Coordinates of C-alpha atoms and ligand atoms in Angstrom, one line a residue:
M1 CA 118.0 69.9 163.7
S2 CA 115.3 67.6 164.4
Q3 CA 117.8 64.2 163.8
V4 CA 117.3 61.7 165.7
A5 CA 119.0 57.7 166.0
I6 CA 118.1 54.8 167.3
A7 CA 120.5 52.3 168.1
G8 CA 118.2 49.2 168.5
A9 CA 115.3 48.1 166.0
G10 CA 113.7 45.5 168.1
I11 CA 109.9 46.6 168.9
V12 CA 111.4 49.5 171.7
G13 CA 113.3 51.0 169.2
M14 CA 110.7 50.5 166.1
S15 CA 107.9 52.3 168.4
L16 CA 109.7 55.0 169.3
A17 CA 110.5 55.0 165.8
W18 CA 107.4 55.5 164.5
R19 CA 106.4 58.1 167.5
L20 CA 109.1 60.5 166.6
S21 CA 108.4 60.2 163.1
Q22 CA 105.1 61.0 163.3
A23 CA 106.6 64.0 165.9
G24 CA 108.1 65.4 162.8
F25 CA 111.6 64.0 163.6
T26 CA 114.2 62.2 161.1
V27 CA 114.5 59.6 161.9
T28 CA 117.5 56.7 161.4
V29 CA 117.8 53.2 163.4
Y30 CA 120.3 51.4 163.6
D31 CA 120.4 48.0 163.9
K32 CA 123.4 45.2 164.8
G33 CA 121.6 42.6 162.4
T34 CA 117.5 43.0 161.5
V35 CA 115.2 44.8 162.3
G36 CA 112.9 42.8 164.5
G37 CA 115.6 39.8 164.9
E38 CA 115.8 39.4 168.7
A39 CA 113.8 39.1 171.5
S40 CA 111.6 40.8 170.2
W41 CA 111.0 38.1 167.7
A42 CA 111.1 35.1 170.4
G43 CA 109.1 36.6 172.9
A44 CA 105.5 35.0 174.0
G45 CA 103.3 37.7 173.3
M46 CA 101.6 38.4 176.7
L47 CA 100.4 41.7 177.3
A48 CA 99.3 40.2 181.3
P49 CA 100.1 42.8 183.8
G50 CA 97.8 40.0 186.1
G51 CA 100.2 37.5 185.7
E52 CA 104.0 40.3 186.6
Y53 CA 103.0 42.8 188.9
E54 CA 101.6 42.5 192.3
D55 CA 102.7 45.3 194.2
D56 CA 102.8 49.3 193.4
S57 CA 105.8 50.7 191.5
P58 CA 106.0 52.6 188.3
A59 CA 106.9 49.5 186.5
A60 CA 103.7 48.6 187.4
R61 CA 101.9 51.3 186.7
L62 CA 103.8 51.9 183.9
A63 CA 102.8 48.3 182.4
I64 CA 98.8 49.2 183.4
E65 CA 99.7 52.5 181.2
S66 CA 100.7 50.7 178.5
R67 CA 98.4 47.5 178.6
S68 CA 95.4 50.5 177.9
L69 CA 97.4 52.2 175.0
Y70 CA 97.3 48.0 173.6
P71 CA 93.9 48.6 171.0
A72 CA 94.9 51.5 169.6
F73 CA 98.3 51.7 169.1
V74 CA 97.1 48.1 166.8
R75 CA 94.4 49.5 165.3
E76 CA 96.9 52.5 164.5
L77 CA 99.4 50.6 163.8
E78 CA 96.9 48.0 161.6
K79 CA 95.2 51.2 159.9
A80 CA 99.3 53.0 158.6
T81 CA 99.7 49.6 157.3
R82 CA 96.5 47.6 155.7
S83 CA 98.1 44.7 157.4
T84 CA 96.3 42.4 160.5
I85 CA 97.5 42.0 163.9
D86 CA 97.2 39.4 166.0
L87 CA 95.7 40.9 169.2
Q88 CA 93.5 38.6 171.1
E89 CA 92.3 40.0 173.8
T90 CA 92.0 36.8 175.7
G91 CA 92.1 36.3 179.6
A92 CA 94.7 34.6 182.0
L93 CA 93.4 31.9 184.2
D94 CA 96.1 31.3 187.0
L95 CA 95.2 27.4 188.6
A96 CA 96.0 26.4 191.7
Y97 CA 95.6 22.3 192.2
S98 CA 96.0 22.5 195.9
D99 CA 94.5 24.4 198.3
A100 CA 97.4 26.0 199.4
E101 CA 97.9 26.9 196.4
L102 CA 94.4 28.8 195.6
Q103 CA 95.0 30.5 198.9
A104 CA 98.3 31.8 197.7
L105 CA 96.6 32.6 194.5
A106 CA 93.8 34.1 196.2
K107 CA 96.2 35.6 198.2
R108 CA 97.8 37.8 195.4
A109 CA 94.5 38.5 193.7
D110 CA 94.0 40.8 197.0
M111 CA 97.2 42.9 196.7
Q112 CA 96.4 43.7 192.9
R113 CA 93.0 44.7 193.3
R114 CA 95.1 47.9 195.1
I115 CA 97.0 48.7 192.2
G116 CA 93.5 48.4 189.7
I117 CA 94.4 45.1 189.0
E118 CA 90.8 42.5 188.1
A119 CA 90.4 38.7 188.5
K120 CA 87.5 36.5 189.3
R121 CA 87.7 33.9 191.8
L122 CA 86.9 30.4 189.4
D123 CA 85.8 26.9 190.6
A124 CA 87.0 23.2 189.6
K125 CA 84.1 23.2 188.5
Q126 CA 84.3 26.3 186.0
I127 CA 86.9 26.2 184.9
R128 CA 86.2 22.0 183.4
T129 CA 83.4 23.4 181.9
F130 CA 85.3 26.9 179.7
W131 CA 89.0 25.1 179.5
P132 CA 87.8 21.6 178.6
R133 CA 91.5 20.5 178.9
L134 CA 92.6 20.9 181.2
R135 CA 94.5 18.6 184.5
T136 CA 91.2 18.2 186.6
E137 CA 92.5 15.8 188.7
E138 CA 93.4 18.0 191.7
L139 CA 92.4 21.0 190.7
A140 CA 91.1 23.3 193.9
G141 CA 90.4 26.1 191.1
G142 CA 91.4 29.7 189.7
Y143 CA 92.1 33.0 189.3
F144 CA 90.5 34.6 186.1
Y145 CA 91.9 38.1 184.8
S146 CA 90.1 39.7 182.3
G147 CA 92.7 42.5 181.5
D148 CA 95.1 40.0 180.0
A149 CA 95.7 39.2 176.7
V150 CA 97.7 38.7 174.2
V151 CA 99.4 39.7 170.8
N152 CA 101.6 38.6 168.1
P153 CA 105.0 40.6 168.7
R154 CA 105.8 39.3 165.4
E155 CA 103.0 40.7 163.7
V156 CA 103.0 43.9 165.2
V157 CA 107.2 44.5 164.5
S158 CA 106.3 43.5 161.1
A159 CA 103.7 46.1 161.0
L160 CA 106.5 48.7 162.7
R161 CA 109.0 48.4 160.0
K162 CA 106.4 49.2 157.0
A163 CA 104.8 52.0 158.8
T164 CA 108.7 54.0 159.7
L165 CA 109.8 53.6 156.4
A166 CA 106.5 54.8 154.3
N167 CA 106.9 57.8 157.4
G168 CA 110.4 58.4 155.8
V169 CA 112.2 56.9 158.9
Q170 CA 116.0 55.2 157.9
L171 CA 116.7 51.6 158.4
R172 CA 120.1 50.9 159.1
E173 CA 120.2 47.0 159.7
G174 CA 124.1 45.3 159.9
S175 CA 124.8 48.4 161.3
A176 CA 126.2 48.0 164.9
V177 CA 126.1 51.4 166.7
L178 CA 130.0 51.0 168.6
E179 CA 129.8 54.4 170.4
A180 CA 127.9 57.7 170.5
R181 CA 130.3 61.3 171.6
V182 CA 128.2 64.3 173.0
E183 CA 129.5 67.6 171.5
H184 CA 128.7 70.3 171.9
D185 CA 124.8 70.4 170.9
L186 CA 125.8 67.4 169.4
V187 CA 125.9 64.1 169.9
I188 CA 128.1 62.1 167.1
I189 CA 127.3 58.2 166.6
R190 CA 130.4 56.1 165.3
T191 CA 129.0 53.0 163.6
E192 CA 131.8 50.8 161.1
A193 CA 130.5 52.6 158.4
G194 CA 131.8 56.2 159.5
E195 CA 130.0 59.3 161.8
S196 CA 126.7 61.0 161.8
S197 CA 125.2 63.8 163.9
Q198 CA 122.3 63.8 165.6
A199 CA 119.8 66.2 167.5
A200 CA 119.6 62.7 170.1
F201 CA 120.9 59.7 170.7
V202 CA 118.6 56.2 172.0
V203 CA 119.5 53.2 173.1
A204 CA 117.0 50.4 172.7
A205 CA 119.3 48.3 172.1
G206 CA 118.0 45.0 174.1
A207 CA 120.3 42.9 176.4
W208 CA 123.2 45.2 174.3
S209 CA 122.1 48.1 175.1
G210 CA 125.0 48.6 178.1
S211 CA 127.8 47.1 175.3
I212 CA 127.5 50.7 173.5
S213 CA 130.4 52.8 174.5
L214 CA 129.4 56.5 175.4
Q215 CA 132.1 59.2 175.2
G216 CA 131.2 62.7 177.3
V217 CA 128.4 61.4 179.8
P218 CA 128.2 58.4 182.3
P219 CA 128.4 55.0 180.6
L220 CA 125.1 53.5 180.6
P221 CA 124.2 51.3 183.7
K222 CA 125.1 47.1 183.0
S223 CA 122.5 45.2 181.1
E224 CA 122.6 41.3 180.9
P225 CA 120.6 38.7 178.2
I226 CA 118.0 36.6 180.9
R227 CA 117.9 34.4 177.9
G228 CA 113.9 32.6 177.1
H229 CA 113.4 28.6 176.0
L230 CA 110.0 28.6 174.5
L231 CA 108.7 25.6 172.7
G232 CA 105.9 26.5 169.9
Y233 CA 102.5 23.4 169.1
Q234 CA 101.4 24.1 166.1
Q235 CA 97.9 23.1 166.5
P236 CA 94.6 22.2 163.8
E237 CA 91.8 24.2 165.5
Q238 CA 92.1 26.7 168.7
I239 CA 91.8 24.6 171.7
C240 CA 93.3 27.8 173.8
Q241 CA 91.1 30.1 174.7
S242 CA 92.8 32.3 177.5
I243 CA 96.5 32.2 178.6
V244 CA 96.7 29.2 180.9
R245 CA 99.1 29.1 183.9
Y246 CA 101.0 27.9 186.8
G247 CA 103.5 28.4 188.6
D248 CA 106.4 29.8 186.4
T249 CA 104.2 27.7 183.9
Y250 CA 102.6 29.7 180.5
I251 CA 100.2 28.7 177.7
L252 CA 99.1 30.5 175.3
Q253 CA 98.1 30.4 171.8
R254 CA 97.9 32.2 168.6
A255 CA 95.7 32.8 166.1
N256 CA 97.5 30.7 163.3
G257 CA 96.7 28.1 165.7
L258 CA 100.0 28.3 167.3
L259 CA 100.3 27.0 170.6
V260 CA 103.6 28.7 172.6
A261 CA 104.3 26.9 175.8
G262 CA 106.8 28.7 178.2
A263 CA 109.4 29.7 179.4
S264 CA 112.4 29.7 181.2
V265 CA 114.5 32.1 183.2
E266 CA 118.5 31.4 182.2
H267 CA 122.1 33.1 183.5
A268 CA 123.2 31.8 180.2
G269 CA 124.7 35.0 178.3
F270 CA 124.7 35.0 174.5
D271 CA 124.5 31.6 174.1
R272 CA 121.4 31.3 171.2
S273 CA 122.5 27.3 171.4
L274 CA 118.8 25.5 172.6
D275 CA 119.1 23.1 175.5
L276 CA 118.0 20.2 175.0
K277 CA 117.0 19.7 178.7
T278 CA 115.6 22.9 179.8
V279 CA 113.0 21.8 176.4
D280 CA 112.5 18.4 178.0
R281 CA 111.0 20.3 181.9
L282 CA 109.2 23.3 178.9
Q283 CA 107.5 20.5 177.8
K284 CA 107.0 18.1 180.9
Q285 CA 105.2 21.1 182.0
A286 CA 102.9 22.1 179.3
A287 CA 101.9 18.5 179.5
F288 CA 100.9 18.6 182.8
V289 CA 98.8 22.0 182.7
M290 CA 97.7 20.2 179.5
P291 CA 97.6 16.4 179.2
H292 CA 97.6 16.4 175.4
L293 CA 100.7 18.0 174.3
G294 CA 102.6 14.7 176.3
E295 CA 101.6 12.8 173.5
T296 CA 102.5 15.4 171.1
T297 CA 106.2 16.5 169.8
P298 CA 106.3 20.5 169.8
T299 CA 106.6 21.4 166.0
E300 CA 109.3 24.0 167.5
A301 CA 111.7 24.9 170.0
W302 CA 113.8 28.5 169.5
N303 CA 114.7 30.9 172.7
G304 CA 116.1 34.6 173.9
F305 CA 117.3 37.2 175.1
R306 CA 115.3 39.6 177.2
P307 CA 116.9 42.9 177.9
G308 CA 118.0 42.5 181.9
S309 CA 118.9 45.2 183.8
E310 CA 118.7 46.9 186.9
G311 CA 115.0 48.2 186.6
L312 CA 113.4 49.9 183.7
Q313 CA 116.0 52.2 182.1
I314 CA 113.6 55.6 180.2
G315 CA 114.7 58.4 180.3
Q316 CA 117.5 61.1 179.5
W317 CA 120.5 60.0 180.6
H318 CA 122.6 62.9 181.5
S319 CA 122.4 65.8 178.6
P320 CA 119.4 66.1 176.7
R321 CA 120.7 64.5 173.9
I322 CA 121.4 61.1 175.8
Y323 CA 118.0 59.2 176.0
R324 CA 117.8 55.1 177.5
A325 CA 115.2 53.0 176.2
Y326 CA 116.0 49.0 177.8
G327 CA 116.2 47.1 181.1
H328 CA 112.3 45.7 179.6
Y329 CA 112.5 42.3 180.7
R330 CA 110.2 39.8 180.8
N331 CA 107.7 42.7 179.7
G332 CA 108.1 44.7 176.5
I333 CA 106.4 43.3 174.1
L334 CA 103.4 45.2 176.7
L335 CA 105.7 48.6 177.5
A336 CA 106.3 49.5 174.5
P337 CA 103.5 52.0 173.5
V338 CA 104.0 53.6 176.8
T339 CA 108.3 53.6 176.5
A340 CA 107.6 55.0 172.6
K341 CA 105.1 57.5 174.2
L342 CA 107.1 59.7 176.6
L343 CA 110.4 59.7 175.5
T344 CA 108.5 61.3 172.8
E345 CA 107.2 63.2 174.4
E346 CA 110.7 63.6 177.4
I347 CA 112.9 64.7 173.8
S348 CA 110.2 66.9 171.6
A349 CA 110.5 68.9 175.7
S350 CA 113.6 68.8 175.6
L351 CA 114.5 69.6 172.1
E352 CA 111.2 72.2 171.4
M353 CA 109.8 71.2 169.1
R354 CA 106.3 70.1 170.6
Ligands
FAD1 C1 111.8 33.7 175.9 C2 110.5 35.2 176.0 C3 109.8 35.4 176.3 C4 108.9 36.5 176.5 N1 107.4 36.3 176.5 C5 107.0 37.8 177.0 C6 105.7 38.2 176.8 O1 105.0 37.5 176.5 N2 105.1 39.4 177.1 C7 106.1 40.4 177.0 O2 105.7 42.0 177.7 N3 107.8 40.5 177.0 C8 108.1 39.6 176.9 N4 109.4 39.0 176.7 C9 110.4 40.3 176.8 C10 110.5 40.8 175.7 O3 110.8 40.3 174.3 C11 111.6 42.0 175.7 O4 111.4 42.7 176.9 C12 111.2 42.7 174.4 O5 111.4 42.2 173.4 C13 113.2 44.0 174.1 O6 112.4 44.2 173.6 P1 112.9 45.4 173.0 O7 113.9 46.8 171.7 O8 114.0 45.9 174.0 O9 115.3 44.3 172.8 P2 115.4 43.8 171.3 O10 114.4 43.0 170.8 O11 116.1 42.1 171.8 O12 115.9 44.8 169.7 C14 117.3 44.5 170.7 C15 117.6 45.4 169.6 O13 119.6 46.1 169.3 C16 120.0 45.1 168.8 N5 121.5 45.6 168.5 C17 121.6 45.3 169.7 N6 123.5 45.9 169.6 C18 123.1 47.1 169.1 C19 123.9 48.4 168.4 N7 125.7 48.4 169.2 N8 123.8 49.0 167.4 C20 122.5 48.9 167.3 N9 121.5 47.9 166.9 C21 121.9 46.9 168.1 C22 119.5 44.3 168.3 O14 121.0 43.3 167.1 C23 118.1 44.3 168.6 O15 117.3 43.3 167.0 C24 109.8 37.3 176.6 C25 111.5 37.3 176.1 C26 111.9 35.8 175.7 C27 113.1 36.0 175.6

């Protein structure tokens, strides 16, 4: 029996469903809402080990590997679905507005070089020439990370929907997995519609993962929502040629002209309401970096729930029938290809399908 059920149709669950279906499994994906309707819709889409990792760690190594998988992952998806996905090899510029900030960036870049993340120092004059829209008063310099990139996560998920359906994956939207029970050589999945037997079950339910009840194995490690707000400014032309970062502010622009600025990091439970104070703060921060944004109001603002946990939860959970794929926090868009690859290998090996 080679049936695998996945709870969660975000970018992580859908990437895995695609890879498992390619490996010959019969896959059903359950989602309590819609495909890609949560964090994977909300995410900015930075593929940015340079902005996220300083020290050697398993997560940093996975991020670097996943970044290297991305171009082929996107090309393969585009080919399979005859669609276009906005993936831009833009690089990212980290800005410093004082000598102390520049020194801190230099120290960080030195640490990152040891784990294979390269950055080039730029002086204020170079930045003014190549990024004419940025604030230049008191600009001390910056570091350019040529390996960082931008993808539109909504386009990735939409292509994954097409690619998985074409491979015979069953997508059950509006169907939450309530419980999974390990019994002998099977796992029984319970939804409101009834029960089904599977060879393996993967929890890829983002911020909600820890609330899925398991019988026959210990409870899953906790997960929690880390809310993030983003702003969107629809622009008539391309004005931001790379990711730009300053402190905890970042700005990037999608190929469709939407300039995305963010982001907040909030412990607010699953509250979806827009926090206007946070929106106002993000607006001011974006306008500091790119002054002309101060003269325009964002065309949209939204939030989403990053899946927090005690570290990345990837792999088997106390049984060859149960697997975890959550806890990707700020980097789930980046980490989706490597997560799908690792779990497909692990599930294939354990169910002897290779
Ligand atoms: C503001 C913001 C900015 C971000 N920017 C970036 C970025 O630039 N780069 C990056 O790499 N990452 C970024 N992230 C993080 C990234 O979006 C997430 O890590 C990633 O989307 C997680 O994907 P996922 O599939 O695990 O979760 P989700 O996309 O949240 O999907 C989980 C799915 O599980 C479903 N579900 C929940 N409970 C159940 C259940 N019981 N049964 C069945 N289904 C269930 C949900 O409905 C949901 O569709 C950002 C996130 C936010 C909020």
